Amino acid sequence: MLGICFLITFQLVLYAVFGLVGFLLLRHSTFVKSLHLNDYLAKIDPQYLWISLILALLSLFL
């Protein structure tokens, strides 16, 4: 069980690191700016984000 907990923690840390690196490297990209992601992401409901987060964590634990 301890090994499984370490694997889950390792996956979450990797997701955070890759997300941060991707954000830092791509935030000034002209391609990303041409997608207008800010307009798209602003329309996402916070309840949807919470449900997605809970489902992602649940799938990791299962």
mmCIF file of C-alpha atoms in Angstrom:
data_model
loop_
_atom_site.group_PDB
_atom_site.id
_atom_site.type_symbol
_atom_site.label_atom_id
_atom_site.label_comp_id
_atom_site.label_asym_id
_atom_site.label_seq_id
_atom_site.Cartn_x
_atom_site.Cartn_y
_atom_site.Cartn_z
ATOM 1 C CA MET A 1 0.000 0.000 0.000
ATOM 2 C CA LEU A 2 2.857 2.337 0.741
ATOM 3 C CA GLY A 3 4.292 1.741 -2.729
ATOM 4 C CA ILE A 4 0.956 2.566 -4.336
ATOM 5 C CA CYS A 5 0.764 5.804 -2.353
ATOM 6 C CA PHE A 6 4.273 6.702 -3.506
ATOM 7 C CA LEU A 7 3.300 6.025 -7.129
ATOM 8 C CA ILE A 8 0.213 8.224 -6.824
ATOM 9 C CA THR A 9 2.287 10.996 -5.267
ATOM 10 C CA PHE A 10 4.919 10.614 -7.985
ATOM 11 C CA GLN A 11 2.275 10.909 -10.715
ATOM 12 C CA LEU A 12 0.751 14.011 -9.142
ATOM 13 C CA VAL A 13 4.190 15.630 -8.813
ATOM 14 C CA LEU A 14 4.974 14.798 -12.447
ATOM 15 C CA TYR A 15 1.669 16.311 -13.599
ATOM 16 C CA ALA A 16 2.419 19.481 -11.633
ATOM 17 C CA VAL A 17 5.993 19.744 -12.943
ATOM 18 C CA PHE A 18 5.021 19.120 -16.569
ATOM 19 C CA GLY A 19 2.122 21.550 -16.281
ATOM 20 C CA LEU A 20 4.337 24.252 -14.821
ATOM 21 C CA VAL A 21 7.086 23.731 -17.406
ATOM 22 C CA GLY A 22 4.530 23.732 -20.214
ATOM 23 C CA PHE A 23 2.945 26.889 -18.872
ATOM 24 C CA LEU A 24 6.278 28.679 -18.562
ATOM 25 C CA LEU A 25 7.513 27.630 -22.003
ATOM 26 C CA LEU A 26 4.305 28.128 -23.953
ATOM 27 C CA ARG A 27 2.792 31.245 -22.403
ATOM 28 C CA HIS A 28 4.609 33.538 -24.859
ATOM 29 C CA SER A 29 4.069 31.289 -27.887
ATOM 30 C CA THR A 30 2.278 32.915 -30.811
ATOM 31 C CA PHE A 31 0.533 29.624 -31.598
ATOM 32 C CA VAL A 32 -0.960 29.425 -28.115
ATOM 33 C CA LYS A 33 -2.005 33.077 -28.271
ATOM 34 C CA SER A 34 -3.711 32.454 -31.618
ATOM 35 C CA LEU A 35 -5.938 29.804 -29.990
ATOM 36 C CA HIS A 36 -7.527 32.406 -27.648
ATOM 37 C CA LEU A 37 -7.541 29.959 -24.743
ATOM 38 C CA ASN A 38 -8.300 32.668 -22.179
ATOM 39 C CA ASP A 39 -11.719 33.251 -23.742
ATOM 40 C CA TYR A 40 -12.413 29.523 -23.832
ATOM 41 C CA LEU A 41 -11.208 28.784 -20.299
ATOM 42 C CA ALA A 42 -13.100 31.744 -18.805
ATOM 43 C CA LYS A 43 -16.385 30.073 -19.778
ATOM 44 C CA ILE A 44 -15.703 26.877 -17.813
ATOM 45 C CA ASP A 45 -17.837 26.545 -14.695
ATOM 46 C CA PRO A 46 -15.901 26.046 -11.406
ATOM 47 C CA GLN A 47 -18.235 23.182 -10.499
ATOM 48 C CA TYR A 48 -17.092 21.350 -13.636
ATOM 49 C CA LEU A 49 -13.453 21.802 -12.577
ATOM 50 C CA TRP A 50 -14.147 20.382 -9.105
ATOM 51 C CA ILE A 51 -15.957 17.363 -10.505
ATOM 52 C CA SER A 52 -13.122 16.748 -12.981
ATOM 53 C CA LEU A 53 -10.542 17.005 -10.202
ATOM 54 C CA ILE A 54 -12.462 14.598 -7.963
ATOM 55 C CA LEU A 55 -12.852 12.087 -10.790
ATOM 56 C CA ALA A 56 -9.165 12.330 -11.699
ATOM 57 C CA LEU A 57 -8.109 11.738 -8.086
ATOM 58 C CA LEU A 58 -10.604 8.911 -7.723
ATOM 59 C CA SER A 59 -9.243 7.226 -10.833
ATOM 60 C CA LEU A 60 -5.719 7.523 -9.470
ATOM 61 C CA PHE A 61 -6.699 5.928 -6.172
ATOM 62 C CA LEU A 62 -8.645 3.127 -7.815
#
